[in-house]
Amino acid sequence: MRLSTKLLITAAAFLAGGAGIYGFAYHLYPPPSVRDRQSATPAPAPPLSAPPGPSVDQLYDECVRGAWPTVKDADVRAAACSKALQTRQLKPDQIALARLTRGIARTALGDRVLAAEDYSEALKHYDGAIDPRNPDSLNLYRRATSLHAMGETDRALSDYGDAIRVDPSNSLAYLGRGVLLATRKRSFNRAIEDFDKVLVLQPDNVDALIARGNAYSQLGDNGRALADLDRAIQLAPNNAQAYVIRGLANNRRGQKQLAMQDYDTALRYAPRYSQALANRAALLSEEGKYDQAISDLDESIKADSDNPVAYYNRGYAHFAKHEYAKALADYDAAIKLEPGMGRAYNNRCLIRAITGKDLVAGLQDCDTAQKLMPLNLDVRDTRGFIYLKLGDPRLAVKEYDDALDVDPNRPLALYGRGIARIMIGETREGEGDKAAALILDPEVAQQFAPFGLK
């Protein structure tokens, strides 16, 4: 018996909640204290006897300068932010931005618990700093980013909208709202409208090109998607996320080899990029290169231990190698992280049926999978198989009938029904089902035989 469900591809996360596809929060809008410092008369040089080492201003600048942190610079940025905060010499607005930036860096590093603490502290500051009678667009945007990262989608959308109303030229807010609409609401057309506005204001905004390219790809508009992603890579040839998103776009249009090349390139620029590793592993598994896939997934999970897709795909690879205990542990982890992952329940049910352990729990898994994916025929096949293992062929026949009513050419369902019919005495009908299944797939019998089902 083989897994009949597909491998999953994990999208490269945008925003503070992932790899950091965000604009230049500091570069475009330096805080007032930094603007003042930039325009002030240069301070006299320190005496020669002064000990070497970066000043508070230098540490803060290293923390917040430029775009939000990405997987490529998250280590360095998080360390700089920590050092700046440890000086205890930052002003309240600087503390908030440093904590928000460190939260984004920590998220990119997979440390979501500490990141959540940073987001929470940043949010407290912006809640107190924003005057509802005269709100500041940049602070609204930063509060929206904190809310977005914490999963408070509706409040974040409201703040992005308010930031835009206060300053219609705030490209960061358009970009943030567009990303949220695409990733949390899956409103790709509305997201594209926001990305269009960013690109009117900043025609070479790489983040907006990547995000719009991803949205077009999700809608199946491959031409526009690849045009945006190719342009982003032309502008920023070392941007790992651009390659991952283009890899996703190529995979969606069936160009597996091009997708693999994109993931390989992304990993040359960012070797610990969790989504790139997980997606490359999915393609390796499809090619039957399970050891290589597991190696990639081990590294992906080290970089981001909260990605359920990585555990699911590693479980798939372990299953293919008949390493059922390891596969079961991975499906347990995937379900713990994402309780609504129906495919993981289905595969865990199958493993329990194959090993003959916890068959009742396996049936419960199949029931849950069916509730989550009522139209998925793979679940019907798995339920039929577990009923065979439980010694209840009549219920197995019903499951296989339901699958074959939708698709009469399913070899697994035909052969399984054939076995079940023979078990209840309908030998002629059962042999007919098995013969039909063998015509469709000459190897189908080999999938049942190791489990004592012929």
XYZ file of C-alpha atoms in Angstrom:
454
model
C 0.000 0.000 0.000
C 1.414 3.356 -0.954
C 0.487 6.845 0.078
C -2.060 8.103 -2.369
C -1.941 11.710 -1.233
C 0.354 14.263 -2.734
C 3.388 15.974 -1.337
C 2.790 19.526 -0.230
C 4.643 22.632 -1.308
C 5.148 25.344 1.279
C 4.885 28.931 0.140
C 7.737 31.216 1.049
C 6.221 33.284 3.795
C 5.921 37.008 3.375
C 5.961 39.747 5.979
C 7.155 39.707 9.514
C 5.512 36.350 9.920
C 8.030 34.730 7.629
C 11.007 35.558 5.519
C 10.521 39.316 5.567
C 9.158 40.613 2.284
C 8.689 44.118 3.498
C 9.727 47.551 2.529
C 12.328 49.926 3.813
C 10.738 50.890 7.092
C 13.797 52.737 8.292
C 15.506 53.777 5.085
C 12.476 55.559 3.680
C 11.138 56.872 6.968
C 13.941 57.346 9.511
C 12.654 58.108 13.018
C 12.770 61.772 14.067
C 15.706 61.178 16.388
C 17.724 59.743 13.504
C 16.743 62.563 11.151
C 17.886 65.066 13.760
C 21.128 63.221 14.196
C 21.706 63.134 10.434
C 21.260 66.906 10.129
C 23.160 67.838 13.266
C 26.717 69.125 13.333
C 29.049 66.143 13.418
C 30.230 65.324 16.919
C 33.923 65.784 17.643
C 36.076 62.715 17.309
C 36.525 60.751 20.547
C 39.868 61.015 22.276
C 42.518 58.577 21.143
C 42.337 56.799 24.472
C 38.656 55.931 24.063
C 38.108 52.166 23.938
C 37.089 50.779 20.537
C 33.577 49.496 19.942
C 30.341 50.593 18.291
C 28.345 53.404 19.845
C 24.684 53.138 20.784
C 23.787 55.025 17.601
C 25.825 52.602 15.498
C 24.225 49.573 17.114
C 20.752 51.006 16.613
C 21.556 51.879 13.023
C 22.771 48.317 12.352
C 19.555 47.003 13.875
C 16.988 49.049 11.959
C 18.752 50.298 8.831
C 17.238 49.301 5.477
C 14.545 46.719 4.855
C 13.084 44.415 7.441
C 15.390 41.476 8.189
C 15.359 38.472 5.889
C 16.705 34.943 6.234
C 19.969 36.224 4.799
C 20.727 38.822 7.481
C 18.447 37.779 10.351
C 21.308 36.561 12.572
C 23.259 39.795 12.266
C 20.224 42.046 12.626
C 18.867 40.223 15.686
C 22.262 40.437 17.385
C 22.580 44.150 16.619
C 19.098 44.842 17.958
C 19.834 42.893 21.138
C 23.064 44.819 21.725
C 21.326 48.139 21.130
C 18.524 47.244 23.543
C 20.982 46.026 26.166
C 22.578 49.476 26.353
C 19.348 50.750 27.957
C 20.063 54.088 26.306
C 17.446 53.966 23.530
C 14.453 56.272 23.540
C 10.958 54.726 23.701
C 10.344 55.045 19.950
C 13.744 53.497 19.261
C 13.044 50.618 21.657
C 9.763 49.896 19.869
C 11.331 49.850 16.401
C 14.288 47.778 17.629
C 11.948 45.227 19.190
C 9.752 45.091 16.108
C 12.820 44.603 13.918
C 14.230 41.937 16.224
C 10.869 40.178 16.231
C 10.933 39.998 12.454
C 14.518 38.721 12.526
C 13.648 36.100 15.124
C 10.676 34.974 13.053
C 12.935 34.543 10.044
C 15.208 32.431 12.277
C 12.267 30.261 13.351
C 12.191 31.509 16.960
C 8.516 32.438 17.136
C 8.209 32.398 20.923
C 10.784 35.134 21.493
C 9.541 36.946 18.384
C 6.038 37.096 19.870
C 7.424 38.799 22.977
C 9.084 41.456 20.809
C 5.921 42.061 18.792
C 3.870 42.382 21.954
C 6.227 44.974 23.455
C 6.378 46.920 20.186
C 2.584 46.904 19.999
C 2.280 48.322 23.522
C 4.453 51.262 22.516
C 2.560 52.038 19.305
C -0.799 51.724 21.073
C 0.383 54.470 23.427
C 2.220 56.581 20.865
C -0.574 56.930 18.288
C -2.836 59.917 18.874
C -6.258 58.929 17.466
C -7.014 62.620 16.809
C -3.830 63.165 14.811
C -2.318 59.768 13.950
C 1.084 59.416 12.331
C 1.132 57.313 9.168
C 4.454 55.639 9.906
C 3.466 54.635 13.443
C 0.156 53.299 12.128
C 2.083 51.232 9.604
C 4.441 49.883 12.253
C 1.567 48.996 14.561
C -0.107 47.249 11.632
C 3.075 45.270 11.063
C 3.110 44.201 14.725
C -0.547 43.193 14.585
C -0.031 41.378 11.296
C 2.842 39.377 12.752
C 0.713 38.456 15.779
C -2.120 37.219 13.566
C -4.552 40.027 14.389
C -5.606 40.341 10.782
C -8.619 42.641 11.025
C -6.897 45.187 13.270
C -3.850 45.134 11.018
C -5.995 45.767 7.937
C -7.643 48.685 9.692
C -4.281 50.237 10.598
C -2.887 49.769 7.097
C -5.970 51.502 5.732
C -5.659 54.357 8.230
C -1.970 54.772 7.400
C -2.871 55.119 3.727
C -5.635 57.647 4.449
C -3.240 59.785 6.495
C -0.520 59.536 3.839
C -1.670 58.278 0.408
C 2.003 58.051 -0.649
C 2.890 55.537 2.093
C 4.054 52.703 -0.149
C 4.897 50.556 2.880
C 1.271 50.472 3.988
C 0.067 49.515 0.505
C 2.642 46.739 0.405
C 1.794 45.497 3.904
C -1.940 45.494 3.221
C -1.422 43.730 -0.081
C 0.667 41.004 1.530
C -1.908 40.506 4.266
C -4.757 40.307 1.742
C -2.846 37.734 -0.303
C -1.576 35.533 2.527
C -4.307 35.719 5.160
C -7.408 36.531 3.111
C -6.323 35.001 -0.216
C -7.845 38.035 -1.900
C -5.316 38.053 -4.695
C -7.032 40.554 -6.976
C -7.374 43.099 -4.162
C -3.763 42.469 -3.202
C -2.629 43.108 -6.773
C -4.363 46.499 -6.674
C -2.231 47.442 -3.660
C 0.964 46.148 -5.255
C 0.133 48.165 -8.376
C -0.007 51.318 -6.241
C 3.368 50.532 -4.694
C 4.872 50.125 -8.141
C 3.420 53.423 -9.325
C 5.150 55.116 -6.396
C 8.322 52.992 -6.688
C 8.586 51.252 -10.081
C 11.629 49.214 -9.026
C 10.322 48.037 -5.645
C 11.585 44.447 -5.598
C 9.349 43.373 -2.708
C 6.230 44.538 -4.530
C 7.312 42.794 -7.729
C 7.839 39.524 -5.857
C 4.539 39.804 -4.016
C 2.588 40.721 -7.163
C 4.294 37.918 -9.070
C 3.203 35.458 -6.407
C -0.374 36.751 -6.500
C -0.511 36.440 -10.293
C 0.862 32.901 -10.002
C -1.815 31.974 -7.462
C -4.416 33.154 -9.985
C -2.834 31.087 -12.768
C -1.668 34.153 -14.694
C 1.758 32.688 -15.436
C 2.879 35.277 -17.972
C 2.438 38.241 -15.663
C 3.775 36.266 -12.710
C 7.033 35.364 -14.421
C 7.427 38.855 -15.874
C 7.312 40.336 -12.356
C 9.573 37.690 -10.836
C 12.128 37.875 -13.644
C 12.196 41.650 -13.224
C 12.690 41.310 -9.457
C 15.606 38.939 -9.992
C 17.104 41.280 -12.570
C 16.970 44.108 -10.024
C 18.117 41.971 -7.065
C 19.954 38.894 -8.370
C 20.910 37.737 -4.855
C 17.379 37.915 -3.418
C 16.690 34.346 -2.271
C 12.972 34.900 -1.813
C 12.547 35.955 -5.435
C 13.930 32.595 -6.548
C 11.710 30.653 -4.128
C 8.580 32.435 -5.338
C 9.608 31.897 -8.957
C 10.203 28.244 -8.079
C 6.653 28.048 -6.761
C 5.357 29.665 -9.941
C 7.317 27.238 -12.117
C 6.107 24.297 -10.048
C 2.485 25.404 -10.383
C 2.820 25.409 -14.167
C 4.449 21.980 -14.187
C 8.028 23.094 -14.852
C 9.652 20.963 -12.146
C 13.207 21.265 -13.472
C 13.042 25.050 -13.567
C 11.553 25.052 -10.069
C 14.433 22.906 -8.821
C 16.951 25.298 -10.372
C 15.270 28.212 -8.604
C 15.344 26.471 -5.215
C 19.006 25.539 -5.721
C 19.842 29.160 -6.502
C 17.895 30.438 -3.493
C 19.864 28.101 -1.253
C 23.168 29.322 -2.639
C 22.259 32.794 -1.385
C 20.481 31.664 1.813
C 21.564 28.119 2.792
C 19.193 27.959 5.790
C 16.080 29.109 3.932
C 13.448 26.768 5.351
C 10.877 27.083 2.573
C 13.467 26.576 -0.164
C 14.728 23.424 1.560
C 11.219 22.059 2.073
C 10.170 22.731 -1.504
C 13.313 21.228 -2.979
C 12.735 18.175 -0.792
C 9.218 17.782 -2.195
C 10.619 17.657 -5.718
C 13.342 15.225 -4.651
C 10.706 12.934 -3.142
C 8.731 13.017 -6.372
C 11.907 11.787 -8.087
C 12.275 8.981 -5.533
C 15.382 10.550 -3.943
C 14.111 10.067 -0.418
C 17.408 10.220 1.464
C 18.251 13.569 -0.125
C 14.740 14.807 0.587
C 14.978 13.802 4.255
C 18.346 15.550 4.543
C 16.837 18.778 3.181
C 13.824 18.460 5.459
C 16.002 17.875 8.509
C 17.734 21.180 7.760
C 14.439 22.908 7.011
C 13.045 21.850 10.383
C 16.215 22.975 12.148
C 15.749 26.413 10.586
C 12.000 26.538 11.262
C 10.613 23.959 13.666
C 7.061 25.312 13.314
C 6.478 24.453 9.647
C 3.884 21.638 9.468
C 4.477 21.089 5.751
C 8.122 20.156 6.384
C 7.087 17.504 8.913
C 4.364 16.222 6.581
C 6.768 15.865 3.650
C 9.404 14.200 5.804
C 6.756 11.768 7.001
C 5.959 11.042 3.363
C 9.617 10.313 2.602
C 10.016 8.097 5.684
C 6.877 6.195 4.677
C 8.307 5.576 1.231
C 11.344 4.017 2.935
C 9.045 1.855 5.134
C 10.267 3.744 8.211
C 6.797 3.779 9.694
C 7.667 4.828 13.249
C 9.530 7.889 11.985
C 6.737 8.701 9.546
C 4.152 8.439 12.315
C 6.145 10.806 14.540
C 6.351 13.345 11.725
C 2.619 13.204 11.040
C 2.019 13.642 14.779
C 4.165 16.791 14.676
C 2.427 18.130 11.558
C -1.020 17.650 13.119
C 0.067 19.264 16.375
C 1.168 22.359 14.455
C -1.794 22.367 12.064
C -4.792 20.448 13.460
C -6.695 20.999 10.224
C -4.196 19.175 7.982
C -6.478 16.484 6.614
C -3.788 14.791 4.531
C -1.693 14.151 7.630
C -4.648 12.455 9.350
C -5.224 10.325 6.263
C -1.610 9.205 6.103
C -1.440 8.543 9.830
C -4.535 6.388 9.463
C -2.835 4.448 6.665
C 0.310 3.842 8.722
C -1.739 2.526 11.634
C -3.618 0.236 9.283
C -0.404 -1.071 7.724
C 1.366 -1.701 11.016
C -1.766 -3.122 12.637
C -1.209 -0.938 15.690
C -3.870 1.352 17.127
C -6.426 0.416 14.463
C -9.237 2.136 16.367
C -7.164 5.323 16.574
C -6.436 4.887 12.874
C -10.137 4.758 12.090
C -10.608 7.941 14.112
C -7.880 9.550 12.004
C -9.683 8.489 8.844
C -12.946 9.894 10.188
C -11.239 13.213 10.915
C -9.630 13.255 7.471
C -13.015 12.681 5.860
C -14.587 15.539 7.824
C -11.763 17.852 6.783
C -11.688 16.639 3.163
C -15.163 15.224 2.369
C -14.537 15.125 -1.379
C -11.067 13.579 -1.236
C -11.109 10.064 -2.731
C -7.750 9.159 -1.183
C -9.505 9.176 2.180
C -12.102 6.725 0.864
C -9.330 4.380 -0.282
C -7.637 4.572 3.110
C -10.883 4.013 5.011
C -11.606 0.984 2.857
C -8.155 -0.399 3.619
C -8.484 0.051 7.373
C -11.887 -1.654 7.344
C -10.221 -4.595 5.593
C -7.582 -4.703 8.331
C -10.324 -4.484 10.983
C -12.068 -7.472 9.407
C -15.185 -5.569 8.325
C -15.348 -6.127 4.543
C -18.919 -4.866 4.118
C -17.959 -1.401 5.346
C -14.862 -1.608 3.135
C -17.080 -2.294 0.114
C -19.151 0.804 0.933
C -16.054 3.034 1.088
C -14.692 1.686 -2.175
C -18.146 2.008 -3.809
C -18.277 5.669 -2.814
C -14.829 6.284 -4.345
C -15.648 4.383 -7.542
C -18.944 6.217 -7.974
C -16.882 9.367 -8.470
C -13.960 7.794 -10.339
C -14.565 4.269 -11.697
C -10.921 3.929 -12.771
C -9.201 3.899 -9.376
C -6.993 0.760 -9.251
C -6.612 0.830 -5.451
C -10.357 1.106 -4.908
C -11.155 -1.587 -7.483
C -8.652 -4.069 -6.095
C -9.613 -3.327 -2.505
C -13.292 -3.792 -3.309
C -12.417 -7.020 -5.055
C -10.741 -8.348 -1.897
C -13.676 -7.211 0.251
C -16.243 -8.824 -2.064
C -14.405 -12.140 -2.017
C -14.319 -11.978 1.805
C -18.142 -11.690 1.944
C -18.667 -14.470 -0.590
C -19.161 -12.440 -3.777
C -16.281 -14.260 -5.443
C -17.164 -13.690 -9.089
C -17.715 -9.961 -8.631
C -14.592 -9.689 -6.530
C -12.386 -11.427 -9.075
C -13.823 -9.140 -11.750
C -12.864 -6.060 -9.741
C -9.333 -7.360 -9.205
C -8.900 -8.167 -12.893
C -10.069 -4.680 -13.877
C -7.675 -3.116 -11.367
C -4.733 -5.118 -12.730
C -5.449 -3.906 -16.246
C -5.330 -0.295 -15.004
C -2.247 -0.893 -12.830
C -0.387 -4.221 -13.174
C 1.423 -3.545 -9.862
C -1.630 -2.846 -7.732
C -1.688 -6.351 -6.198
C 1.839 -5.816 -4.871
C 0.570 -2.934 -2.765
C -1.848 -5.187 -0.846
C 0.111 -8.443 -0.677
C 2.662 -7.434 2.020
C -0.234 -6.843 4.412
C -1.823 -10.256 3.962
C -4.517 -8.997 1.595
C -4.755 -10.789 -1.761
